[in-house]
Amino acid sequence: MRCIMFRILPTRFAVIIHLIFPIITVLAQEFQFQPEINSIPVIIDGKSLSSPFAGGLSLAHLTLVDIDNDGDMDLFSGEEDGDLTFFRNTGTAGAPTFAFETEKFVSIGSGFRSAPAFADLNGDGYFDLFVGEYSGDINFFHNTGSTNNPIFLLESENLISIFIGSEAAPSLADIDNDNDYDLFVGERDGYINFFRNTGTAVFPVLILESENLDSINVGLENCPALTDIDDDNDLDLFMGELDGNINFFRNTGTAENPTFTLETENFGAIDVARRSRPFFADIDSDQDLDLLVGDHDGNINFYRNGGSAAIPSFTLAAKNLVSEIILDMGLFSNAAFVDIDDDGDMDLFVGVENGNMNFYRNTGTSAAAKLTLETESLISVPERCTPIFADIDDDGDFDFFSGEQKGNIHFFRNNGSAVSPIFVQETNSFFSINVGSQSTPALADIDNDGDLDLFIGEREGNINFYSNTGTAANPIFTLETESFAAIDVGLFSTPAFTDIDHDGDLDLFIGENLGNINFFRNTGTSTNPLFALETENFALLDTGYESAPCFVDIDGDGDDDLFAGEFDGGLYFDRNVSPTSVASRTTPQSPSFKLYQNFPNPFNPATTIQYQLAGSSHIMLKIYNLAGQEIITLIDEFQPAGEHEITWQPKGLSNGLYFYKMQSGTFSEIKKLILQK
């Protein structure tokens, strides 16, 4: 017989976790990125999400508890990556309104598939926290705070000290009506492990009585929930499982001596497709139990009880209870920004696991974006859409590419225009390229020759490099290496290029399986790049699993901001608040004529050119193409001494290399700029 006894450890041995939302500003000498969850409006079905860039949910394992003792139920969701997301109820007991507070309420270290449960285990009047995880362990956090201000101390990473199998899903209930909590643990193989509390409500002693309670098995990945569903003063048993149904076992015994009898394997005809995680609570304070069911995709399905406490009747009231809070598009989100309608601002496209591409039109401006959902399936590929856009045929509009689960690249040519695109699929195997699985393409002019080269991340963590041996209008992609720069980030590499340091060449960022973003600085030149790893955790951003970076100047301030897709299907947004490198280089020790490198470079849709005049003088600033033909005169006027700048947003030009020339008196200088669509 195995038993588990509890004692309270001194504080010096515990990890203290306070109930606060950490406000993080990443500080570095050169780059500063600030996470923001609600500074850019996201509109879906006419409603603005309250915290769109807080990340998504996956494998939602739910529990509700009045964590702050204000008389209403707050919401917690365990996740695939081990996080525990907390939504505070800012409404009332009868009319709940949930607000995102943090996705890291507690940490279970290296664990994943967190399964939370709250109960006052030691009878002190405060809720303690139990978190099961994939390894089979149950993490126990003792609440040493108060009812209004809980403080959770990690007291044990393995509460029961017994291996019960993987994917531990704890549930606590007084099953024998002796006024203390007993422990039930679901697990991967479908059984229920039952630990009876033979101690007291204050000094619990949990003894394993059965590894297969009442010989119940629902298949795989069971998730138990106990509640009095028929108001007869004993606890009934519900079990979620891998196939998405809910199994209902009625207690035909008594409160002291329960007997669980299967009534249905499909309670309420509820089927959430995959991995059902049920939890019962009176969410609307009408004296009967409502039902919430988490699922594999991270939805929180809400079924309102329209019957009574004794005769419940459940009706789906919301497919996802938090759909007006966070932007959650399923699983495996990959973002791409492009000015798809040629109106001068950047629109958002997000590919997801089911192969669809979500389209959010920017109905704001280039400086104040407002992203409005137009469709969840603009374009579809077989599975795991990873979108990018580029003018691959040099005709002045954007074409579309997508990687996918099986390693191919799908190509859709834009047969419309820059203002009104029409995407027509030409091939599901672009240049017969296949990288094995999980292809994630990126296009960039890595050698500054005026055409786009192709890079493809893949499952094994390498970067495949195909140089463009053709032209900007007629590309020919030739494999140069399956391991570009000998880079290997582990698993699921997702590359992105941008000139993050404004030095005129492209730097490389790679997302990966563990949710970090690897930063490789280009220490070479725009024509002969040399990439050096600077950090495996750029901006200290951790998305949980499978980060997918995307850089875009979303606020029109001349530097690239960071968006990151993730396994959970949401997006993170980190604003670039770095001190501009231009400012440091435009503070001369003595007056002189200077022409600075444009930024950003490469650019789309606009770039800024700064220059310095030693004295009042006439200045000419012109743009030329590769053939030396003048494209436009930007400035032709008399200007005073000092610092000046101008922003150029070309219209109707193809991507490629251009030159800008400044002339003032005897001073003349020429620099390169790259338009990359």
XYZ file of C-alpha atoms in Angstrom:
677
model
C 0.000 0.000 0.000
C 1.389 3.368 -0.989
C 0.464 6.578 0.815
C 1.340 10.240 0.552
C 1.419 12.511 3.601
C 1.736 16.287 3.534
C 3.648 18.852 5.525
C 4.180 22.538 4.861
C 7.759 23.340 3.880
C 9.550 26.456 5.112
C 9.424 29.332 2.669
C 13.165 29.202 2.019
C 12.717 25.870 0.241
C 9.890 27.026 -2.004
C 9.587 28.805 -5.314
C 7.326 31.825 -4.726
C 4.812 32.609 -7.440
C 2.640 35.708 -6.960
C -0.688 36.329 -8.605
C 0.430 39.175 -10.861
C 0.750 39.668 -14.588
C 4.413 40.279 -15.419
C 4.970 43.377 -17.519
C 8.095 42.669 -19.527
C 10.137 45.175 -21.475
C 13.141 43.605 -23.153
C 16.190 45.797 -22.645
C 19.371 45.335 -24.575
C 22.123 47.655 -25.599
C 21.118 47.632 -29.236
C 17.592 46.260 -29.629
C 14.569 46.877 -27.464
C 11.314 45.072 -28.153
C 8.234 45.639 -26.037
C 5.499 42.973 -25.863
C 2.032 44.454 -26.404
C -1.194 42.466 -26.307
C -3.851 45.041 -27.223
C -2.252 48.119 -28.821
C -3.354 47.128 -32.355
C -7.112 46.655 -32.818
C -8.210 43.314 -34.252
C -11.819 43.153 -35.421
C -13.771 39.911 -35.910
C -17.470 39.975 -36.787
C -17.618 43.653 -35.897
C -16.189 43.134 -32.387
C -12.788 44.262 -31.191
C -10.786 41.612 -29.336
C -9.665 42.753 -25.890
C -6.231 41.026 -25.917
C -5.597 39.835 -29.473
C -1.826 39.334 -29.203
C -1.731 37.351 -25.958
C -1.119 34.079 -27.804
C -3.569 31.259 -28.424
C -4.757 28.218 -26.508
C -4.234 24.552 -27.282
C -5.440 21.382 -25.641
C -7.497 23.541 -23.279
C -7.752 21.791 -19.917
C -10.186 23.925 -17.941
C -10.989 24.734 -14.383
C -12.970 27.530 -12.774
C -12.518 28.877 -9.250
C -13.137 32.140 -7.408
C -9.430 32.838 -7.086
C -9.776 36.398 -5.799
C -12.769 35.873 -3.493
C -14.965 38.426 -5.231
C -17.984 36.159 -5.581
C -17.552 35.081 -9.206
C -15.731 32.321 -11.043
C -12.385 32.938 -12.738
C -11.124 30.811 -15.604
C -7.885 28.852 -15.985
C -6.724 26.807 -18.955
C -3.852 24.322 -19.012
C -1.963 24.163 -22.311
C 0.024 21.853 -24.572
C 3.249 23.754 -23.801
C 2.775 23.506 -20.028
C 1.561 27.052 -19.487
C -1.414 27.887 -17.310
C -3.421 30.763 -18.768
C -5.492 32.896 -16.399
C -8.611 34.858 -17.358
C -9.990 36.970 -14.512
C -13.749 37.447 -14.272
C -14.205 41.214 -14.331
C -17.971 40.898 -14.606
C -20.280 39.393 -12.021
C -21.375 35.959 -10.838
C -24.487 36.150 -13.019
C -22.947 37.886 -16.030
C -19.293 36.877 -16.297
C -16.810 38.847 -18.400
C -13.387 37.267 -18.723
C -10.229 39.308 -19.218
C -6.814 37.903 -20.076
C -4.214 38.414 -17.332
C -1.317 36.037 -17.982
C -0.423 32.852 -19.821
C 2.146 31.926 -17.185
C 0.157 31.855 -13.956
C 2.569 29.240 -12.657
C 5.408 27.322 -14.272
C 5.794 23.548 -14.268
C 9.378 23.729 -15.447
C 10.097 21.496 -18.417
C 6.708 19.818 -18.360
C 3.936 20.105 -20.921
C 0.224 19.322 -21.287
C -0.656 21.023 -18.021
C -3.894 19.919 -16.339
C -4.902 22.219 -13.436
C -7.223 21.610 -10.490
C -7.915 23.733 -7.390
C -8.890 22.470 -3.925
C -8.276 23.465 -0.297
C -6.224 20.418 0.562
C -5.115 21.407 4.045
C -8.300 23.031 5.333
C -6.911 26.551 5.781
C -9.670 28.152 3.736
C -7.505 28.914 0.710
C -7.459 27.143 -2.649
C -4.293 25.174 -3.392
C -3.283 24.321 -6.940
C -2.534 20.958 -8.528
C -1.109 20.729 -12.055
C -0.781 17.395 -13.829
C 1.575 17.068 -16.768
C 2.583 14.717 -19.569
C 5.245 12.905 -17.525
C 2.561 11.709 -15.114
C 3.718 13.963 -12.304
C 1.378 16.225 -10.370
C 2.860 19.559 -9.292
C 1.510 20.807 -5.962
C 1.416 24.550 -5.246
C 0.506 25.447 -1.664
C -1.419 28.725 -1.267
C 0.284 30.661 1.514
C -1.482 33.918 0.748
C -5.061 34.782 1.495
C -8.475 34.447 -0.115
C -8.081 37.859 -1.760
C -4.379 37.685 -2.515
C -3.239 34.118 -3.198
C 0.479 33.333 -3.221
C 1.393 29.920 -4.573
C 4.465 28.052 -3.374
C 5.730 25.117 -5.403
C 5.971 22.456 -2.718
C 6.335 19.340 -4.820
C 6.878 18.497 -8.478
C 5.640 14.967 -7.854
C 2.782 15.012 -5.383
C 1.947 11.308 -5.439
C 5.453 9.846 -5.932
C 3.918 7.006 -7.906
C 4.188 6.556 -11.659
C 0.629 6.291 -12.943
C 1.401 6.581 -16.635
C 1.627 9.717 -18.735
C -0.703 12.702 -19.060
C -1.821 13.011 -15.455
C -5.206 14.769 -15.153
C -6.056 15.367 -11.461
C -9.510 15.974 -10.014
C -10.235 16.404 -6.318
C -13.578 15.655 -4.652
C -14.986 14.352 -1.384
C -16.092 11.016 -2.805
C -16.921 9.349 0.499
C -18.635 12.316 2.200
C -16.129 12.492 5.090
C -15.371 16.216 4.646
C -11.929 15.913 3.072
C -10.666 15.787 -0.490
C -9.879 12.522 -2.247
C -7.795 12.447 -5.412
C -8.672 11.026 -8.829
C -6.089 10.995 -11.595
C -6.868 10.285 -15.213
C -4.068 9.206 -17.530
C -3.160 8.368 -21.109
C -4.273 4.712 -21.078
C -7.818 5.596 -20.072
C -7.863 4.424 -16.454
C -8.615 6.322 -13.248
C -6.196 6.118 -10.342
C -8.016 6.636 -7.037
C -6.268 7.939 -3.903
C -8.471 7.967 -0.793
C -7.757 10.572 1.871
C -7.512 8.582 5.111
C -6.272 11.596 7.012
C -8.299 14.714 7.657
C -9.218 17.936 5.929
C -6.264 19.596 7.706
C -3.717 16.749 7.599
C -4.392 14.797 4.412
C -3.001 11.306 3.841
C -3.651 10.003 0.326
C -3.565 6.245 -0.128
C -3.705 4.574 -3.535
C -6.740 2.279 -3.505
C -7.076 1.510 -7.172
C -5.221 2.009 -10.416
C -8.430 1.198 -12.268
C -11.410 2.647 -10.399
C -14.525 0.489 -10.927
C -12.727 -1.110 -13.921
C -13.530 2.008 -15.952
C -11.653 2.628 -19.180
C -12.723 5.081 -21.862
C -9.938 4.440 -24.352
C -7.175 7.032 -24.345
C -6.411 10.266 -22.502
C -9.222 10.312 -20.001
C -9.987 13.474 -18.102
C -12.254 12.976 -15.048
C -14.727 15.478 -13.605
C -16.927 14.770 -10.595
C -20.119 16.688 -9.861
C -23.659 16.120 -8.621
C -25.377 16.358 -11.994
C -28.826 15.176 -10.843
C -29.020 17.037 -7.521
C -29.334 13.837 -5.457
C -26.514 14.716 -3.055
C -23.892 12.327 -4.414
C -21.152 12.786 -6.961
C -21.465 11.512 -10.522
C -18.519 10.899 -12.837
C -17.802 12.357 -16.287
C -14.805 11.505 -18.399
C -13.446 13.313 -21.426
C -11.289 11.356 -23.854
C -9.216 11.424 -27.021
C -12.109 11.026 -29.464
C -13.890 14.139 -28.187
C -16.937 12.577 -26.513
C -17.937 12.781 -22.851
C -18.627 9.543 -20.982
C -21.222 9.768 -18.198
C -21.214 7.381 -15.212
C -24.130 7.957 -12.857
C -23.596 7.315 -9.172
C -26.180 4.637 -8.379
C -24.749 4.155 -4.924
C -24.640 6.741 -2.158
C -22.600 9.760 -1.164
C -20.569 7.545 1.170
C -20.345 4.434 -0.999
C -20.489 5.422 -4.663
C -21.139 2.998 -7.485
C -20.502 4.369 -10.960
C -22.692 2.971 -13.732
C -22.151 3.883 -17.378
C -25.209 5.599 -18.854
C -23.774 6.941 -22.095
C -20.509 7.328 -23.940
C -21.828 10.469 -25.617
C -23.313 12.697 -22.929
C -25.551 15.396 -24.357
C -24.541 14.325 -27.865
C -21.465 16.484 -27.300
C -18.529 15.832 -29.598
C -15.681 18.347 -29.779
C -13.830 16.155 -32.317
C -10.666 15.585 -30.307
C -9.498 15.582 -26.680
C -12.542 16.603 -24.646
C -11.790 18.193 -21.267
C -15.069 18.730 -19.300
C -15.643 20.951 -16.286
C -18.919 21.783 -14.537
C -19.704 25.075 -12.788
C -22.639 27.404 -12.270
C -21.202 30.036 -14.598
C -24.312 32.241 -14.666
C -25.321 31.933 -10.991
C -28.769 30.447 -11.720
C -28.424 27.546 -9.261
C -27.689 24.828 -11.822
C -24.512 23.489 -13.361
C -23.296 24.628 -16.768
C -20.709 22.737 -18.782
C -17.425 23.902 -20.299
C -15.464 21.584 -22.563
C -11.924 22.278 -23.680
C -10.676 20.633 -26.851
C -7.529 19.865 -28.831
C -7.630 23.121 -30.804
C -7.845 25.233 -27.665
C -11.525 26.094 -27.900
C -13.503 26.530 -24.691
C -16.929 25.210 -25.663
C -19.645 26.605 -23.392
C -22.884 24.662 -22.913
C -25.499 26.507 -20.889
C -27.868 24.499 -18.718
C -31.373 25.458 -19.781
C -32.933 22.806 -17.590
C -32.650 22.549 -13.829
C -30.267 21.316 -11.185
C -32.003 17.929 -11.126
C -32.837 17.595 -14.826
C -30.154 19.419 -16.808
C -30.432 20.263 -20.489
C -27.294 21.548 -22.175
C -27.251 23.786 -25.263
C -24.141 25.114 -26.974
C -24.003 28.828 -26.168
C -20.491 29.591 -27.434
C -18.052 27.592 -29.550
C -15.219 29.412 -27.827
C -15.841 31.326 -24.628
C -12.718 33.461 -25.123
C -13.170 34.199 -28.840
C -13.684 37.897 -28.107
C -10.564 38.058 -25.957
C -7.632 36.478 -27.782
C -6.816 35.877 -31.438
C -6.789 32.100 -31.735
C -6.990 30.558 -35.195
C -6.488 26.877 -34.389
C -2.941 25.493 -34.270
C 0.432 26.217 -35.893
C -0.022 29.880 -36.846
C 2.365 31.456 -39.364
C 1.964 35.159 -40.182
C 2.834 37.180 -43.273
C 2.334 40.905 -43.845
C 1.996 42.497 -47.248
C 0.228 45.506 -48.770
C -2.170 43.305 -50.733
C -4.443 46.101 -51.929
C -1.735 48.686 -52.670
C -3.201 51.258 -50.284
C 0.027 51.991 -48.449
C -0.509 49.899 -45.315
C 0.299 46.333 -44.381
C -2.368 43.621 -44.348
C -2.117 40.399 -42.334
C -2.326 36.795 -43.508
C -2.090 33.835 -41.148
C -1.754 30.204 -42.185
C -2.813 27.476 -39.736
C -2.807 23.704 -39.239
C -5.932 22.908 -41.278
C -4.300 24.455 -44.359
C -6.447 27.600 -44.454
C -5.127 31.138 -44.652
C -6.863 33.807 -42.575
C -6.966 37.292 -44.137
C -7.109 40.435 -41.987
C -7.329 43.623 -44.023
C -5.679 46.701 -42.546
C -8.581 49.130 -42.337
C -6.442 51.605 -40.441
C -3.315 53.331 -41.733
C 0.378 52.609 -42.173
C 1.066 54.285 -38.810
C -2.050 53.131 -36.921
C -3.000 49.642 -38.046
C -6.458 48.169 -37.545
C -6.772 44.541 -38.628
C -10.219 43.336 -39.674
C -10.970 39.697 -40.495
C -12.359 39.253 -44.016
C -12.106 35.482 -44.397
C -10.660 32.460 -42.611
C -10.000 30.611 -45.864
C -8.712 32.974 -48.548
C -6.495 30.181 -49.865
C -6.129 26.579 -48.728
C -3.325 24.038 -48.976
C -3.464 20.432 -47.721
C -2.145 20.960 -44.172
C -0.129 23.538 -42.197
C -0.199 26.610 -44.407
C 2.984 28.723 -44.084
C 2.410 31.795 -46.291
C 4.793 34.273 -47.914
C 4.217 36.896 -50.603
C 6.622 38.207 -53.237
C 6.553 39.647 -56.739
C 8.214 36.581 -58.207
C 7.598 37.500 -61.848
C 8.449 41.207 -61.573
C 5.052 42.344 -62.861
C 4.326 44.795 -60.044
C 1.993 42.662 -57.929
C 2.388 40.106 -55.169
C 2.286 36.367 -55.817
C 1.683 33.808 -53.081
C 3.678 30.825 -51.828
C 2.980 28.375 -49.046
C 4.840 25.561 -47.415
C 2.937 22.586 -46.016
C 3.071 19.411 -43.939
C 4.545 17.159 -46.661
C 7.450 19.464 -47.510
C 6.274 20.849 -50.863
C 5.914 24.503 -51.885
C 2.576 25.622 -53.363
C 2.665 28.513 -55.821
C -0.279 30.784 -56.629
C 0.365 33.394 -59.327
C -1.402 36.743 -59.053
C -3.324 37.076 -62.299
C -5.057 40.200 -61.075
C -3.284 43.392 -60.131
C -1.533 45.070 -57.200
C -4.878 46.595 -56.153
C -7.178 43.649 -56.904
C -5.248 40.378 -56.692
C -6.549 37.119 -58.151
C -4.537 34.123 -56.982
C -4.475 31.081 -59.263
C -2.604 27.964 -58.213
C -0.041 26.926 -60.783
C 1.637 24.095 -58.927
C 1.692 22.269 -55.608
C 5.352 21.418 -56.140
C 7.185 24.624 -57.026
C 10.328 23.729 -59.009
C 9.743 20.133 -57.804
C 11.135 21.147 -54.426
C 10.496 18.931 -51.419
C 12.342 19.282 -48.112
C 10.810 16.270 -46.383
C 8.176 17.741 -44.081
C 7.016 21.019 -42.528
C 8.317 23.331 -45.268
C 8.502 27.026 -44.299
C 9.670 29.213 -47.210
C 11.235 32.689 -47.199
C 12.282 34.778 -50.201
C 15.083 37.340 -50.007
C 17.664 38.880 -52.311
C 20.534 37.488 -50.288
C 23.256 38.403 -52.802
C 21.916 41.852 -53.746
C 21.697 41.021 -57.447
C 18.157 42.284 -57.941
C 16.298 38.961 -57.807
C 14.842 36.858 -55.015
C 16.511 33.746 -53.638
C 14.641 30.991 -51.821
C 15.195 29.648 -48.297
C 13.131 26.832 -46.793
C 13.007 25.715 -43.197
C 11.913 22.174 -42.381
C 11.206 19.675 -39.654
C 14.814 18.691 -38.989
C 15.863 22.259 -38.156
C 18.062 23.052 -41.156
C 17.661 25.760 -43.796
C 17.612 24.712 -47.456
C 19.036 27.385 -49.795
C 18.071 27.720 -53.471
C 19.856 30.519 -55.312
C 18.055 32.291 -58.127
C 20.164 31.671 -61.218
C 17.545 33.237 -63.437
C 16.246 36.790 -63.294
C 13.759 38.847 -61.306
C 11.095 38.193 -63.960
C 12.023 34.608 -64.799
C 13.498 32.939 -61.732
C 15.300 29.628 -61.791
C 15.919 28.148 -58.350
C 18.951 25.915 -57.962
C 19.718 24.006 -54.784
C 23.017 25.128 -53.311
C 22.824 23.482 -49.904
C 20.417 21.696 -47.588
C 22.225 23.200 -44.607
C 22.631 26.920 -45.220
C 25.494 28.364 -43.144
C 25.597 24.985 -41.324
C 22.611 26.170 -39.276
C 20.669 23.637 -37.238
C 18.164 24.954 -34.661
C 16.945 21.531 -33.581
C 13.462 21.016 -35.009
C 10.915 22.970 -37.084
C 13.040 25.823 -38.446
C 11.109 28.868 -39.696
C 13.337 31.534 -41.322
C 12.723 35.282 -41.734
C 14.998 37.999 -43.087
C 15.209 41.696 -42.287
C 17.882 44.366 -41.944
C 17.453 44.677 -38.190
C 20.518 46.865 -37.646
C 20.029 49.167 -40.664
C 23.468 48.453 -42.083
C 22.313 47.693 -45.615
C 22.385 43.888 -45.490
C 19.891 41.208 -44.465
C 20.044 39.524 -41.074
C 18.488 36.119 -40.396
C 15.992 35.058 -37.730
C 14.844 31.469 -37.234
C 11.965 30.191 -35.156
C 12.135 26.663 -33.770
C 10.448 23.883 -31.839
C 11.064 25.206 -28.322
C 9.498 28.575 -29.064
C 12.626 30.743 -29.138
C 13.864 32.925 -31.995
C 17.479 32.508 -33.060
C 19.205 35.679 -34.332
C 22.028 35.409 -36.863
C 23.616 38.780 -37.632
C 24.997 39.343 -41.111
C 28.588 40.301 -40.434
C 29.397 40.213 -44.114
C 27.919 42.460 -46.781
C 24.760 42.679 -48.838
C 26.486 40.795 -51.677
C 28.590 38.378 -49.633
C 26.662 37.578 -46.446
C 28.240 35.906 -43.447
C 25.906 34.893 -40.640
C 26.985 34.690 -37.010
C 24.718 33.479 -34.209
C 24.250 36.234 -31.623
C 21.478 34.777 -29.497
C 19.111 31.808 -29.416
C 16.467 33.884 -27.661
C 16.006 37.184 -29.509
C 13.839 39.706 -27.642
C 13.488 37.084 -24.873
C 10.355 35.950 -26.698
C 9.120 32.481 -25.821
C 6.001 31.402 -27.686
C 5.850 27.997 -26.025
C 6.307 25.769 -29.063
C 7.152 26.287 -32.745
C 7.833 29.992 -33.031
C 7.362 31.553 -36.471
C 8.854 35.077 -36.665
C 7.632 37.765 -39.040
C 9.054 41.289 -39.238
C 7.131 44.311 -40.490
C 7.082 48.042 -39.817
C 3.515 48.035 -38.538
C 3.593 51.556 -37.109
C 5.414 53.380 -39.889
C 8.280 54.568 -37.691
C 11.083 53.240 -39.871
C 11.993 50.108 -37.937
C 10.725 46.560 -38.109
C 8.417 45.245 -35.406
C 8.109 41.565 -34.566
C 5.100 39.286 -34.826
C 5.442 35.607 -33.944
C 3.171 32.706 -34.731
C 3.115 29.664 -32.485
C 1.883 26.119 -31.941
C -1.187 27.341 -30.033
C -2.506 29.224 -33.067
C -2.267 32.757 -31.724
C 0.085 35.645 -32.411
C 2.489 37.623 -30.268
C 3.381 41.238 -31.044
C 6.596 42.916 -29.886
C 6.978 46.562 -30.846
C 10.448 47.740 -31.792
C 11.226 50.590 -29.417
C 14.985 50.497 -29.967
C 16.804 53.817 -29.943
C 17.133 54.476 -33.651
C 20.560 53.788 -35.023
C 19.977 56.727 -37.329
C 19.843 59.087 -34.373
C 23.281 58.033 -33.211
C 24.857 58.425 -36.598
C 23.244 61.786 -37.329
C 24.830 63.701 -34.467
C 27.998 65.036 -36.080
C 30.890 66.504 -34.162
C 31.167 69.270 -36.754
C 28.882 70.405 -39.580
C 29.355 68.617 -42.903
C 27.473 67.281 -45.893
C 26.359 63.689 -45.379
C 24.027 61.223 -47.073
C 22.940 58.317 -44.891
C 21.821 54.827 -45.814
C 18.063 54.629 -46.239
C 16.047 52.687 -43.697
C 14.543 50.216 -43.764
C 16.516 48.595 -46.548
C 15.293 46.462 -48.266
C 11.948 48.192 -47.969
C 8.266 47.884 -48.752
C 6.196 49.973 -49.131
C 8.200 53.044 -48.011
C 11.703 54.024 -46.948
C 13.273 57.074 -45.291
C 16.368 58.900 -46.537
C 18.220 61.171 -44.112
C 20.918 63.687 -44.998
C 22.862 66.556 -43.446
C 23.675 69.953 -44.919
C 26.743 71.858 -43.660
C 25.173 75.168 -44.627
C 22.176 76.645 -46.362
C 22.309 75.405 -49.923
C 20.413 74.096 -52.924
C 19.954 70.331 -52.852
C 18.888 67.771 -55.421
C 17.930 64.210 -54.460
C 17.025 61.805 -57.260
C 16.255 58.097 -57.698
C 17.753 56.064 -60.581
C 17.284 52.515 -61.857
C 20.021 50.025 -62.736
C 20.215 51.420 -66.263
C 20.988 54.883 -64.894
C 17.614 56.265 -65.915
C 16.102 58.855 -63.613
C 12.966 57.550 -61.892
C 11.941 60.545 -59.805
C 13.280 63.772 -58.338
C 12.513 63.770 -54.656
C 14.017 67.172 -53.766
C 14.997 70.170 -55.881
C 15.046 73.220 -53.629
C 17.003 75.492 -51.316
C 17.194 74.189 -47.720
C 18.769 75.463 -44.483
C 21.698 73.813 -42.711
C 21.067 70.864 -40.452
C 19.455 67.428 -40.447
C 16.743 66.580 -42.985
C 14.814 63.513 -44.080
C 12.314 62.481 -46.698
C 10.152 59.393 -47.028
C 9.754 57.783 -50.428
C 6.893 55.424 -51.213
C 7.229 54.332 -54.850
C 4.225 53.370 -56.928
C 4.265 51.051 -59.920
C 7.916 50.056 -59.658
C 9.139 46.480 -59.781
C 11.247 45.040 -57.010
C 14.985 45.281 -57.336
C 18.035 47.467 -56.886
C 17.838 51.276 -57.272
C 20.173 54.184 -56.511
C 19.641 57.525 -54.843
C 21.926 60.475 -55.487
C 22.298 63.646 -53.463
C 24.002 66.705 -54.916
C 24.603 70.073 -53.252
C 27.232 72.388 -54.691
C 30.415 70.382 -55.056
C 29.136 67.602 -52.771
C 27.779 64.480 -54.489
C 27.127 60.986 -53.160
C 25.271 57.887 -54.379
C 23.857 55.009 -52.318
C 21.905 51.833 -53.084
C 18.394 50.940 -52.006
C 16.361 47.787 -52.553
C 12.644 47.617 -53.198
C 11.456 44.172 -52.137
C 7.816 43.286 -52.681
